Coordinates of C-alpha atoms and ligand atoms in Angstrom, one line a residue:
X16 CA -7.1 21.2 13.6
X17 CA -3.6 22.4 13.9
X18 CA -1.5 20.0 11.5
X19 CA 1.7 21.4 12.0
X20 CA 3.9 18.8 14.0
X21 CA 5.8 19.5 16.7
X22 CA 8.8 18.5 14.5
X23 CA 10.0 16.9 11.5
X24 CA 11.1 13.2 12.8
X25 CA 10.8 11.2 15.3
X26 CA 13.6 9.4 16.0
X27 CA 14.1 7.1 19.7
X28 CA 10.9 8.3 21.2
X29 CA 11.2 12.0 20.5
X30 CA 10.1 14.5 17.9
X31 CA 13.6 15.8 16.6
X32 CA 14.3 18.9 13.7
X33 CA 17.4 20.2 12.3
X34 CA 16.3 23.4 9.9
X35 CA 19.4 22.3 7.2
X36 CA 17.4 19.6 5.2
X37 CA 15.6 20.8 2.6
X38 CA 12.2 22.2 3.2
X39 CA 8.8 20.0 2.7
X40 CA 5.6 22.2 2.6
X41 CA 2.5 20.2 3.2
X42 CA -0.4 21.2 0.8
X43 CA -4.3 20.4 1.7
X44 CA -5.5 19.2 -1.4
X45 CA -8.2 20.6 -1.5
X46 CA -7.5 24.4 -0.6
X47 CA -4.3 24.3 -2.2
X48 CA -2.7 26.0 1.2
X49 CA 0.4 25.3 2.8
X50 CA -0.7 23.6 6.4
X51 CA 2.6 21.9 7.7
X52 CA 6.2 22.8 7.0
X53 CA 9.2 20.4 7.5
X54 CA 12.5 19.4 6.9
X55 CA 13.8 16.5 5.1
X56 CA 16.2 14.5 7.2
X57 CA 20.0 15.5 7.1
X58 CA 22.7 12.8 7.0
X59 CA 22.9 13.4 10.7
X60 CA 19.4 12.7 11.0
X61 CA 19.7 9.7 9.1
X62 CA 22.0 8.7 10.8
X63 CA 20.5 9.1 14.4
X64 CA 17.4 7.2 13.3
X65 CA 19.4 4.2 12.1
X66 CA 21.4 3.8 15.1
X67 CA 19.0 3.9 17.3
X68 CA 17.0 1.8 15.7
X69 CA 20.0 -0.4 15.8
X70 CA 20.5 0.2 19.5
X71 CA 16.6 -0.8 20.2
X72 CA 16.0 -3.9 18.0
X73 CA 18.5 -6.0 20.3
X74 CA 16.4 -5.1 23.2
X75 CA 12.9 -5.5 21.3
X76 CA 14.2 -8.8 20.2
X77 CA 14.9 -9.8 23.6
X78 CA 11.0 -9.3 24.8
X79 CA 9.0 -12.6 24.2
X80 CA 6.2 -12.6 21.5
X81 CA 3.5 -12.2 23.4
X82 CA 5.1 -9.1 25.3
X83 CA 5.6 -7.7 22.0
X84 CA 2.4 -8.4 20.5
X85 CA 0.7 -7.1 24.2
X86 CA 2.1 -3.5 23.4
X87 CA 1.1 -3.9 19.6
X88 CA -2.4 -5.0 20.6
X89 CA -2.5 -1.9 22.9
X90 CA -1.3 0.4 20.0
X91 CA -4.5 -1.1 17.9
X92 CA -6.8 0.0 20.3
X93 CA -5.6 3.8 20.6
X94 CA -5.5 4.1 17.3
X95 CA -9.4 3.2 17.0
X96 CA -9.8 5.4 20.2
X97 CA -8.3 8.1 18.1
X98 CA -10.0 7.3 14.6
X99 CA -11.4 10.8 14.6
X100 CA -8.5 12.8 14.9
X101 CA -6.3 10.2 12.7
X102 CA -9.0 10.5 10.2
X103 CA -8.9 14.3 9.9
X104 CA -5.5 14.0 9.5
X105 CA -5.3 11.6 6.9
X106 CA -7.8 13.8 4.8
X107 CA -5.7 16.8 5.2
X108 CA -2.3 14.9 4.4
X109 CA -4.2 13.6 1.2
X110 CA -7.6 15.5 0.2
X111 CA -9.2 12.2 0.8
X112 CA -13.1 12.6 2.0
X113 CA -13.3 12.3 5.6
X114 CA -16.2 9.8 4.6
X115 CA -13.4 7.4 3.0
X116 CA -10.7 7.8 5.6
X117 CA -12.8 7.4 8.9
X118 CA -13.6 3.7 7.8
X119 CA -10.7 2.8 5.6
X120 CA -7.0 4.6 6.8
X121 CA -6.8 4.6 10.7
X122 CA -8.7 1.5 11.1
X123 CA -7.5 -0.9 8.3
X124 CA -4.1 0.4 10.3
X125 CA -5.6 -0.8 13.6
X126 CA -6.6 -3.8 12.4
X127 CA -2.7 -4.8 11.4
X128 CA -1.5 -4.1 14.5
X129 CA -4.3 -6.1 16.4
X130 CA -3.6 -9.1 13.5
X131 CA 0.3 -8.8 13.9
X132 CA -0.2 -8.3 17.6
X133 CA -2.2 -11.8 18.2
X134 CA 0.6 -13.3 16.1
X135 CA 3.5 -12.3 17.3
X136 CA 3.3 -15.3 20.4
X137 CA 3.2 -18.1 17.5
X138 CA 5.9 -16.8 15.6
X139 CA 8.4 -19.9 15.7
X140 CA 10.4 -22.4 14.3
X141 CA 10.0 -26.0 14.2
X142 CA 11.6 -29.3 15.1
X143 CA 13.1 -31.9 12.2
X144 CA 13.7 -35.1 14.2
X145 CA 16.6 -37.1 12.6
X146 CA 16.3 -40.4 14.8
X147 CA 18.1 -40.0 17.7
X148 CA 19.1 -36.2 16.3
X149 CA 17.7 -33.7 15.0
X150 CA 17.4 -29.9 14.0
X151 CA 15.4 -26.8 15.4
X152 CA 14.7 -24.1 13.5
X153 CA 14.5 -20.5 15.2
X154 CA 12.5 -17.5 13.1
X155 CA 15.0 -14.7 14.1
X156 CA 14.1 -11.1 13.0
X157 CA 15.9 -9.9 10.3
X158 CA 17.3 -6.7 12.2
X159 CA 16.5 -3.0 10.8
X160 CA 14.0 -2.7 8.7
X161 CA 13.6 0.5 5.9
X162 CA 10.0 1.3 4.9
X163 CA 9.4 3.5 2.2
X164 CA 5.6 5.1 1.4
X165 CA 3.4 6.2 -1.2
X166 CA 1.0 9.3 -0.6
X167 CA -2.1 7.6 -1.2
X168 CA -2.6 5.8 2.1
X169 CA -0.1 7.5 4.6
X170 CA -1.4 5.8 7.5
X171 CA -2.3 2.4 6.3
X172 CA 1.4 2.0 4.6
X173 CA 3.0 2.8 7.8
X174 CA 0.9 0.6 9.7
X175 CA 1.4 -2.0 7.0
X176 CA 4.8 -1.9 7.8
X177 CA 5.1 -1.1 10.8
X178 CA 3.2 -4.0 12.5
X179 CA 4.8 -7.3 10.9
X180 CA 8.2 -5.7 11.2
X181 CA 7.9 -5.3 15.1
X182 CA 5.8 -8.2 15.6
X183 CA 8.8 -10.5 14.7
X184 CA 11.2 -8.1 16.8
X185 CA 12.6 -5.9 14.1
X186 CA 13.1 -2.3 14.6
X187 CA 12.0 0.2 11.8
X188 CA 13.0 3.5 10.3
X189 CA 9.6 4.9 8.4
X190 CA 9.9 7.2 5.7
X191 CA 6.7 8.7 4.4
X192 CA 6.0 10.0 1.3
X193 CA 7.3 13.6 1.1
X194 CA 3.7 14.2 -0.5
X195 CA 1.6 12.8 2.6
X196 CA 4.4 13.7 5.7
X197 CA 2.1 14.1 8.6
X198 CA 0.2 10.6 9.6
X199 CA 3.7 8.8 10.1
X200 CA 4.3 10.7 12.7
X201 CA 0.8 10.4 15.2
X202 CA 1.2 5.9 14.3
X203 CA 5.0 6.3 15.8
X204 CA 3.5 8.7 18.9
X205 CA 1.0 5.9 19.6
X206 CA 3.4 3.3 19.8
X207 CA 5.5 4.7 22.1
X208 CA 2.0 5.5 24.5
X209 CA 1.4 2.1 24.1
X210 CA 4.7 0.7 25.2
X211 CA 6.8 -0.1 22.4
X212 CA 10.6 1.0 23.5
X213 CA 11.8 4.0 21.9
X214 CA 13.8 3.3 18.9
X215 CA 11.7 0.7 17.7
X216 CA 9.7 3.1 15.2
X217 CA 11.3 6.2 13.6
X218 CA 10.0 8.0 11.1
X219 CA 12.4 10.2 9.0
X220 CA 11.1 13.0 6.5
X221 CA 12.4 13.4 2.7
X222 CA 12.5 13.3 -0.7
X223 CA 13.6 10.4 -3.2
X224 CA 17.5 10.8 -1.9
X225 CA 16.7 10.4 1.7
X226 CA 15.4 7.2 0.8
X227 CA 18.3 6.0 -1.2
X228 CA 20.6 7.1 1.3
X229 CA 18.6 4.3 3.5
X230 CA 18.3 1.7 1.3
X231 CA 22.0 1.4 0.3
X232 CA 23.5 1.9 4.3
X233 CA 25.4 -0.8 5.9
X234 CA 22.7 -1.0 8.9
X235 CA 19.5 -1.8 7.3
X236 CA 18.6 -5.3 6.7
X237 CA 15.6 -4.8 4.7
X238 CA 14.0 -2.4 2.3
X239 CA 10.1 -2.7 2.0
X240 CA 8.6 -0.1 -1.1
X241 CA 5.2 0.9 -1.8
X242 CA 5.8 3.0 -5.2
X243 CA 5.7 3.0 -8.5
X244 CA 7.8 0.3 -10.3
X245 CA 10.4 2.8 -11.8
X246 CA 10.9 3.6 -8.2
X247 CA 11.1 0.0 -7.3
X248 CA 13.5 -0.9 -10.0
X249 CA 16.2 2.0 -8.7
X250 CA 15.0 0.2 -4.8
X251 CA 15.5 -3.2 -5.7
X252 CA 19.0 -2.9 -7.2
X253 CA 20.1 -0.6 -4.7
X254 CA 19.4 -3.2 -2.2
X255 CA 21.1 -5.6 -4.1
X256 CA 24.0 -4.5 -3.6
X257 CA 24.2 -4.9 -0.1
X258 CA 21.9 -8.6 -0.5
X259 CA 19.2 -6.9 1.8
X260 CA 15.6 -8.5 1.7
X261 CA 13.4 -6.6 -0.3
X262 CA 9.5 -6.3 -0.2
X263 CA 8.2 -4.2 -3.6
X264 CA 4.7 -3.1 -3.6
X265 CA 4.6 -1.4 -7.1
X266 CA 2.1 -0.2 -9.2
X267 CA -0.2 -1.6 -12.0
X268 CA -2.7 -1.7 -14.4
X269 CA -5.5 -4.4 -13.8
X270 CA -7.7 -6.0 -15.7
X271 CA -11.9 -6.3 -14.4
X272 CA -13.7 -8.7 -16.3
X273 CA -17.6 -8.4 -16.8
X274 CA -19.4 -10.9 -18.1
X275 CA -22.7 -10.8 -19.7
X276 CA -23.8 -13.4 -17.1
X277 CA -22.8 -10.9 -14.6
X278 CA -25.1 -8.8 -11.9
X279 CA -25.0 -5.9 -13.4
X280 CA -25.8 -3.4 -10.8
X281 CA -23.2 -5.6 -8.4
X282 CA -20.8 -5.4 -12.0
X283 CA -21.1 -1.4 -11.7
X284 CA -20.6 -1.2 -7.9
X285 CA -17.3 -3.3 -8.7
X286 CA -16.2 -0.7 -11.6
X287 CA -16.5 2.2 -9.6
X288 CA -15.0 0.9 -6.6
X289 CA -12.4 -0.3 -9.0
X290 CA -11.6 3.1 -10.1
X291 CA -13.1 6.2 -8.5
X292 CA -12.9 5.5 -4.5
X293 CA -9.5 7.7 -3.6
X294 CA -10.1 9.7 -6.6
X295 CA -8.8 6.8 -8.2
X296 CA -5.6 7.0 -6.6
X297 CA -5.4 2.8 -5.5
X298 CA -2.8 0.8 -6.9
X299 CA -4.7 -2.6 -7.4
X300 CA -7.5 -0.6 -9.3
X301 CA -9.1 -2.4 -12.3
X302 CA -8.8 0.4 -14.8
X303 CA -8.8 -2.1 -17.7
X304 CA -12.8 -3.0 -17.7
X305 CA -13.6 -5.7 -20.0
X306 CA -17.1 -5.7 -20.7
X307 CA -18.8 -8.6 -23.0
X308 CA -19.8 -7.3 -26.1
X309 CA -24.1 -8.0 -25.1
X310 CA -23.8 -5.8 -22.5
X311 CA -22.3 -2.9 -22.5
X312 CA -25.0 -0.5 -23.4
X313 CA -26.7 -1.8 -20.2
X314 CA -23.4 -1.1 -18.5
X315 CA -22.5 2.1 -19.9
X316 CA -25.9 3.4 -19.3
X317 CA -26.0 2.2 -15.6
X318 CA -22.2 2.9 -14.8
X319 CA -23.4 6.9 -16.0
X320 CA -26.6 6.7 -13.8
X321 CA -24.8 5.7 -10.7
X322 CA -22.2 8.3 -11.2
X323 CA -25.0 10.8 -11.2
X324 CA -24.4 9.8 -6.9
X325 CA -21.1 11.0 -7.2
X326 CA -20.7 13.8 -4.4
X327 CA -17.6 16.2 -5.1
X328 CA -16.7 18.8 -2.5
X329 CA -15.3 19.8 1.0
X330 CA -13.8 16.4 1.7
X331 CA -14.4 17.2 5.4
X332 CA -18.1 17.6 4.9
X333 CA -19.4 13.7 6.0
X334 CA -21.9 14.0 2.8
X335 CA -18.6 14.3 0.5
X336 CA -18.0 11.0 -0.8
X337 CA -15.7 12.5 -3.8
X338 CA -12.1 14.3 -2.7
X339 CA -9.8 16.2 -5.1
X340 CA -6.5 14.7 -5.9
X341 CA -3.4 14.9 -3.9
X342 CA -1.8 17.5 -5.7
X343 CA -2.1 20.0 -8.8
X344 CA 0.9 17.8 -10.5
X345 CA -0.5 14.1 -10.2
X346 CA -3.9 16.2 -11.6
X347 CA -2.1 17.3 -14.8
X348 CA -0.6 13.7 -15.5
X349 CA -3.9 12.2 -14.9
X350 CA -5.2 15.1 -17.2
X351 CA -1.8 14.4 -20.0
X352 CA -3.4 10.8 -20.1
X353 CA -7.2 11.7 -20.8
X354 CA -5.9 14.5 -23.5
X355 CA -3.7 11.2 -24.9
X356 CA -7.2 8.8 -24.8
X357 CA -8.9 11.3 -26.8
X358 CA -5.9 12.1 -29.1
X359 CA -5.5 8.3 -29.5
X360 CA -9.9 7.7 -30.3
X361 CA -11.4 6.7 -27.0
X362 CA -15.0 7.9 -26.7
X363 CA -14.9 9.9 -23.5
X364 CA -18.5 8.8 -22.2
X365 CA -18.8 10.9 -18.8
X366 CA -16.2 13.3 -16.7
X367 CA -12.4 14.7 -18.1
X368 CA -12.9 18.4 -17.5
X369 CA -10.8 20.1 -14.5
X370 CA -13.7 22.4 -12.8
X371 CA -13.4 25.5 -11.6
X372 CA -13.3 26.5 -8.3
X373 CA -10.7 25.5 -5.2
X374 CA -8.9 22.0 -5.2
X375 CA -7.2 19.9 -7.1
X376 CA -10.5 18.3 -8.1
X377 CA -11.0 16.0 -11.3
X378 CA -14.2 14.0 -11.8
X379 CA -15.0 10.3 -12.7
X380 CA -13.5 9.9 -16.1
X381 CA -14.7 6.9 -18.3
X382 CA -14.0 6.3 -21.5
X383 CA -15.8 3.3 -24.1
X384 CA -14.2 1.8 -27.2
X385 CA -10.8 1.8 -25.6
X386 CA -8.6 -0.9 -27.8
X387 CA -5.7 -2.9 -25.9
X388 CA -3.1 -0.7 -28.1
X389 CA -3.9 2.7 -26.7
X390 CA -2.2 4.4 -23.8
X391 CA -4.7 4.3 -21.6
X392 CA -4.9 0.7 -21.7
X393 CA -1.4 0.2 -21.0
X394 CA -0.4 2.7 -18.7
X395 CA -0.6 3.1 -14.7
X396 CA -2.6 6.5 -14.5
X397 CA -3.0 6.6 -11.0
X398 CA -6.3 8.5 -11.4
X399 CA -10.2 8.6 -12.0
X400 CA -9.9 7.0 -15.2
X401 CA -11.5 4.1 -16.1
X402 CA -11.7 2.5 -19.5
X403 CA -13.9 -0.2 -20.8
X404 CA -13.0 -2.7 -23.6
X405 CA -14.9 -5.1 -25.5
X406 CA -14.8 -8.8 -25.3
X407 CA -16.4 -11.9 -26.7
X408 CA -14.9 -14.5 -25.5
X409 CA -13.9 -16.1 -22.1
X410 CA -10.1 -17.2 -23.7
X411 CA -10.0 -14.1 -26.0
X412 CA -10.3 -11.8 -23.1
X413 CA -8.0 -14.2 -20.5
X414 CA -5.6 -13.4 -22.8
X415 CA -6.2 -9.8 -23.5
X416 CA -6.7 -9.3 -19.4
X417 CA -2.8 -11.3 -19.1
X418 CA -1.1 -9.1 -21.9
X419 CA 0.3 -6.7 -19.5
X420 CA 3.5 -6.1 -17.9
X421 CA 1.8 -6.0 -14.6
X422 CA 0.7 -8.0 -11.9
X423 CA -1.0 -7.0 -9.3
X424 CA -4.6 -7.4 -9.1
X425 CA -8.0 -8.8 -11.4
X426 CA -11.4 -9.0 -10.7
X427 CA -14.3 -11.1 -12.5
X428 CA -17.9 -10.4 -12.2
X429 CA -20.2 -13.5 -13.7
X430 CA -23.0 -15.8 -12.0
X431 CA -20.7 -18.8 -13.3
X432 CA -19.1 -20.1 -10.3
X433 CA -17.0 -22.9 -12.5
X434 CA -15.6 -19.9 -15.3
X435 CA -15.3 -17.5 -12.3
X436 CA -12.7 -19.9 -10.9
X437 CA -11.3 -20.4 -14.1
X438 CA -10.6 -17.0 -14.5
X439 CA -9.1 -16.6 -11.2
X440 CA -6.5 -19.5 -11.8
X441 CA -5.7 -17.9 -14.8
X442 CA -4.9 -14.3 -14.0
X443 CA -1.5 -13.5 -13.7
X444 CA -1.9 -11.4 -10.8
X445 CA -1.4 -11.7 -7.2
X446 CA -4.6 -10.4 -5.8
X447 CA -7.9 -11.9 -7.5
X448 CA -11.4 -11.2 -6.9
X449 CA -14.7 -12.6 -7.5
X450 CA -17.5 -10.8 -7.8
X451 CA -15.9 -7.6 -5.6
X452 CA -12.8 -5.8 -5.8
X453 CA -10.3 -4.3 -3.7
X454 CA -11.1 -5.8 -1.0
X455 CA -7.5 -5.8 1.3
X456 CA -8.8 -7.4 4.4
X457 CA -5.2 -7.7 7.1
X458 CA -6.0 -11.4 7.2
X459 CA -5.3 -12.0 3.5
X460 CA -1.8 -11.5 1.6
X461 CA -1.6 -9.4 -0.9
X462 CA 1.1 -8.0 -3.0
X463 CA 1.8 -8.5 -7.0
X464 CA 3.4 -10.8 -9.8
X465 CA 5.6 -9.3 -12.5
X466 CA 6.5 -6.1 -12.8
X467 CA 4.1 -5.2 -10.2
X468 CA 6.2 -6.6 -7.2
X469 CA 8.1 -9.1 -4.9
X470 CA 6.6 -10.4 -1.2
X471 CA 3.3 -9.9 0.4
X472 CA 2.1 -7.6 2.9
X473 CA -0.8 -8.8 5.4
X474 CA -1.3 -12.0 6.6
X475 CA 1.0 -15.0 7.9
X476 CA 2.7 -14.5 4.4
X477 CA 4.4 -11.2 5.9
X478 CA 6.2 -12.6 8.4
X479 CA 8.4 -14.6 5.8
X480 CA 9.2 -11.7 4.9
X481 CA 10.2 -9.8 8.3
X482 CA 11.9 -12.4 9.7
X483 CA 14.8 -15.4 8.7
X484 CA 14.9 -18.9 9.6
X485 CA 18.0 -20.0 11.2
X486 CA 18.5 -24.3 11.5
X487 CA 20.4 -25.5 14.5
X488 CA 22.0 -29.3 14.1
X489 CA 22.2 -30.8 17.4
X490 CA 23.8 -34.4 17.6
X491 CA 23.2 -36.6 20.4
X492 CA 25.7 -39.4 19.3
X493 CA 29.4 -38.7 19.3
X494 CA 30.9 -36.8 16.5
X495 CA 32.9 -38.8 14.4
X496 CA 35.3 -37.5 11.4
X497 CA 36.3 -40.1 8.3
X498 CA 40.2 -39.4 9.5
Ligands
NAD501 P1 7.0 7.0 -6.1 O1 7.7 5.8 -6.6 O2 7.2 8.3 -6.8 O3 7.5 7.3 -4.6 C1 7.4 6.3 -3.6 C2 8.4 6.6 -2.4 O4 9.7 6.3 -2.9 C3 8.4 8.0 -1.9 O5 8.5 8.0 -0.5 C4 9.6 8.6 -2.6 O6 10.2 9.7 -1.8 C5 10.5 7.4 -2.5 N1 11.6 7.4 -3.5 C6 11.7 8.0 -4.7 N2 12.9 7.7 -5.3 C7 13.6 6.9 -4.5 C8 14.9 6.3 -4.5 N3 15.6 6.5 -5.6 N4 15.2 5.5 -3.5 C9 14.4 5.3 -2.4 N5 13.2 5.9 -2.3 C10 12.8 6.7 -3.3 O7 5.5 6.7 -5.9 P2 4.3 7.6 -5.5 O8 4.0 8.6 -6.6 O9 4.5 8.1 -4.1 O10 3.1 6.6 -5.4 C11 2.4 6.1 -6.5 C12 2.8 4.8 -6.9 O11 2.8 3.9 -5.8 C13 1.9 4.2 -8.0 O12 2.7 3.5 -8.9 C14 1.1 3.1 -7.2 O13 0.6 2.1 -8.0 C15 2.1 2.7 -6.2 N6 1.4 2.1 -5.0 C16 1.5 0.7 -4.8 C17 0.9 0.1 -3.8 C18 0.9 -1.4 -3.6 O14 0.7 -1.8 -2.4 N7 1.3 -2.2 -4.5 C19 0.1 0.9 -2.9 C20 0.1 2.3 -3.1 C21 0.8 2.9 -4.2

């Protein structure tokens, strides 16, 4: 597969270069070579994509809602058409197995631009009668839109993005990770195929500065993230400056809750979703397990039996269902926090050795007898590392599960529907599941409390946040003034 692209950007329907910005080598995780080179955007660059983007929105604005959504509906469909190709992609840009990203990457990306597309006719405001006058409300776009990316979903994030922001007739400059460069680009070619005017969706390379330089210029109306929270704190003030809507979709360090009562084989299915699909690299993963007390032998035993399944290789072979990670440096802070666990007296139970051999491979990690004060328990590692508390009690480990500066997902596994609710009301976190986990179905919102972020991505809830609501006063009697 040739996975160089034709350029770096792709700014007002085109693929545009300019050789000054510094350079971007793309590394397949899992060969460690170089397979795409490119540039980070230049000022000029930047600036390009934002005015165009400026010039386009008034036009895009200007088509109705179904019009828009037609062309957003079409974009759905080629993407599926395409899954193959997008998929390969996707596994070279991140070393993700081609098992993962043929069902999860190109075609959760689909599906938000078929959901965004079907909703992009009922996008409207309402009418406030006030006896014989009365107010309309009009659900305006907000104007330019800045997207920012992480590297572990290229495609899905720019999707993500991508499809509420056009839906409600905004125009969007797209930068990707500078980890994860390539799958930008192939969602903004299949936009324009399907019909979207060029301008609409840009996507500019570059590192951490290229991004700042967006989220602080006069043109950009909103900034959505998906990083980590240091990241988002730096985003978030930035854009305060200029009072430009924000979505933050930041990292965390969620709590899955097991209880005795649970199923266990479903309990273990939920774990290691929970932690090893991605190579752990998910940012709602429950790495905090909570496992009561009666049970986790059983658990332990059956978590290391299942892992036994665990297939690590060529992540383009379909039987791979294990990929390396997406590059030798997030390996080595993954590895800095397992050396830390041990240091600290976790009892590493299976995985924590780099192997030898090609890619930037590092196995399921669990490790047992973790206490709530160690590292490992209160730390984002962004990695295969999964470690399992004990608990006896349902308000003991509410607690415990809470006592984290993060927000952003928790799961509970138990055969008590009542306490199973419970639980979920409780949980200070945005996204909740029962008896799963990480689920991230388009239809449902999803983004974090506390430090772990601000809006929601997916469902109706993301076009509150693409969009403003402007309230027109119209008075049918005669205007009348005290003097
Ligand atoms: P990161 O914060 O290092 O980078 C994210 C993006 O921000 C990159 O495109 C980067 O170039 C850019 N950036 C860096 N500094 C910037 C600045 N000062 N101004 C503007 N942009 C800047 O995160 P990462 O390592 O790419 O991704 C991992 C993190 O992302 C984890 O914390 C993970 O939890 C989080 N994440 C969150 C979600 C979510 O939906 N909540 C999804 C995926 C990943």
């Amino acid at each position: 597969m040739n996975t160089q692209p034709t350029a770096s950007h792709f700014i007002n329907g085109k693929y545009v270069e300019d050789t000054a910005g510094d350079l971007i080598e793309v590394i397949y995780p899992y060969t460690g070579q170089v397979i795409a080179k490119l540039h980070a955007a230049t000022p000029a660059i930047v600036d390009q994509a934002l005015d165009a983007a400026r010039l386009a929105q008034q036009q895009w604005a200007s088509w109705t809602g179904t019009e828009r959504g037609r062309v957003l509906r079409r974009a759905a469909d080629i993407m599926r058409e395409r899954n193959h190709d997008l998929s390969m992609l996707e596994t070279y840009d991140t070393g993700k197995p081609y098992s993962e990203t043929s069902v999860a990457d190109a075609t959760s990306g689909a599906d938000a631009f078929e959901y965004f597309g079907g909703l992009a006719g009922s996008i409207t405001g309402a009418y406030i009668p006030l006896g014989d006058n009365f107010v309309y409300t009009r659900r305006e776009p907000l104007g330019v839109c800045v997207g920012i990316g992480a590297w572990n979903y290229p495609t899905q994030i720019a999707c993500w993005k991508g499809a509420p922001a056009l839906a409600c007739g905004n125009a969007l400059v797209f930068k990707p990770s500078e980890t994860t460069p390539l799958c930008a680009l192939k969602v903004a070619e299949i936009l324009i195929e399907a019909g979207v005017p060029a301008g609409v969706y840009n996507v500019i390379q570059g590192y951490g500065a290229v991004g700042a330089a967006l989220v602080t210029d006069p043109r950009v109306d909103k900034v959505s993230l998906t990083g980590s929270v240091a990241t988002g704190r730096k985003v978030y003030a930035a854009a305060a400056e200029g009072m430009r809507h924000v979505t933050m979709e930041l990292g965390g360090k969620s709590p899955l809750v097991i209880f005795d009562d649970a199923d266990l084989d479903a309990a273990v299915s939920g774990a290691i979703l929970g932690n090893f699909y991605s190579s752990g690299q998910v940012c709602s993963n429950g790495t905090r397990v909570f496992v009561q007390k009666g049970i986790k032998p059983a658990f332990l035993a059956r978590l290391s039996e299942r892992l036994q399944g665990v297939v690590m290789g060529d992540p383009l072979d379909p039987a791979t269902n294990y990929g390396p990670m997406v590059s030798a440096a997030q390996r080595d802070i993954v590895a800095g926090f397992i050396a830390k666990g041990q240091a600290e007296g976790a009892r590493l139970v299976t995985g924590g050795t780099i192997p030898d051999g090609p890619g930037f491979f590092l196995p399921p990690t669990v490790f047992a007898d973790v206490t709530d004060d160690m590292t490992i328990a209160r730390e984002e590692i962004f990695g295969p590392v999964m470690s399992v508390l004990d608990f006896d009690t349902e308000q003991e480990v509410l607690a415990r599960a809470n006592d984290t500066p993060y927000g952003l997902a928790a799961g509970v596994f138990t055969a008590d529907i009542t306490r199973a609710h419970r639980m979920a009301a409780g949980f200070q976190a945005g996204t909740c599941y029962i008896n799963t986990y990480n689920d991230a179905p388009v239809e449902a919102p999803f983004g974090g409390m506390k430090l772990s972020g601000v809006g929601r991505e997916n469902s109706k809830a993301a076009i509150e946040h693409y969009s403003q609501i402007k309230s027109v006063y119209v008075r049918m009697d005669k205007c009348e003034a005290p003097f």
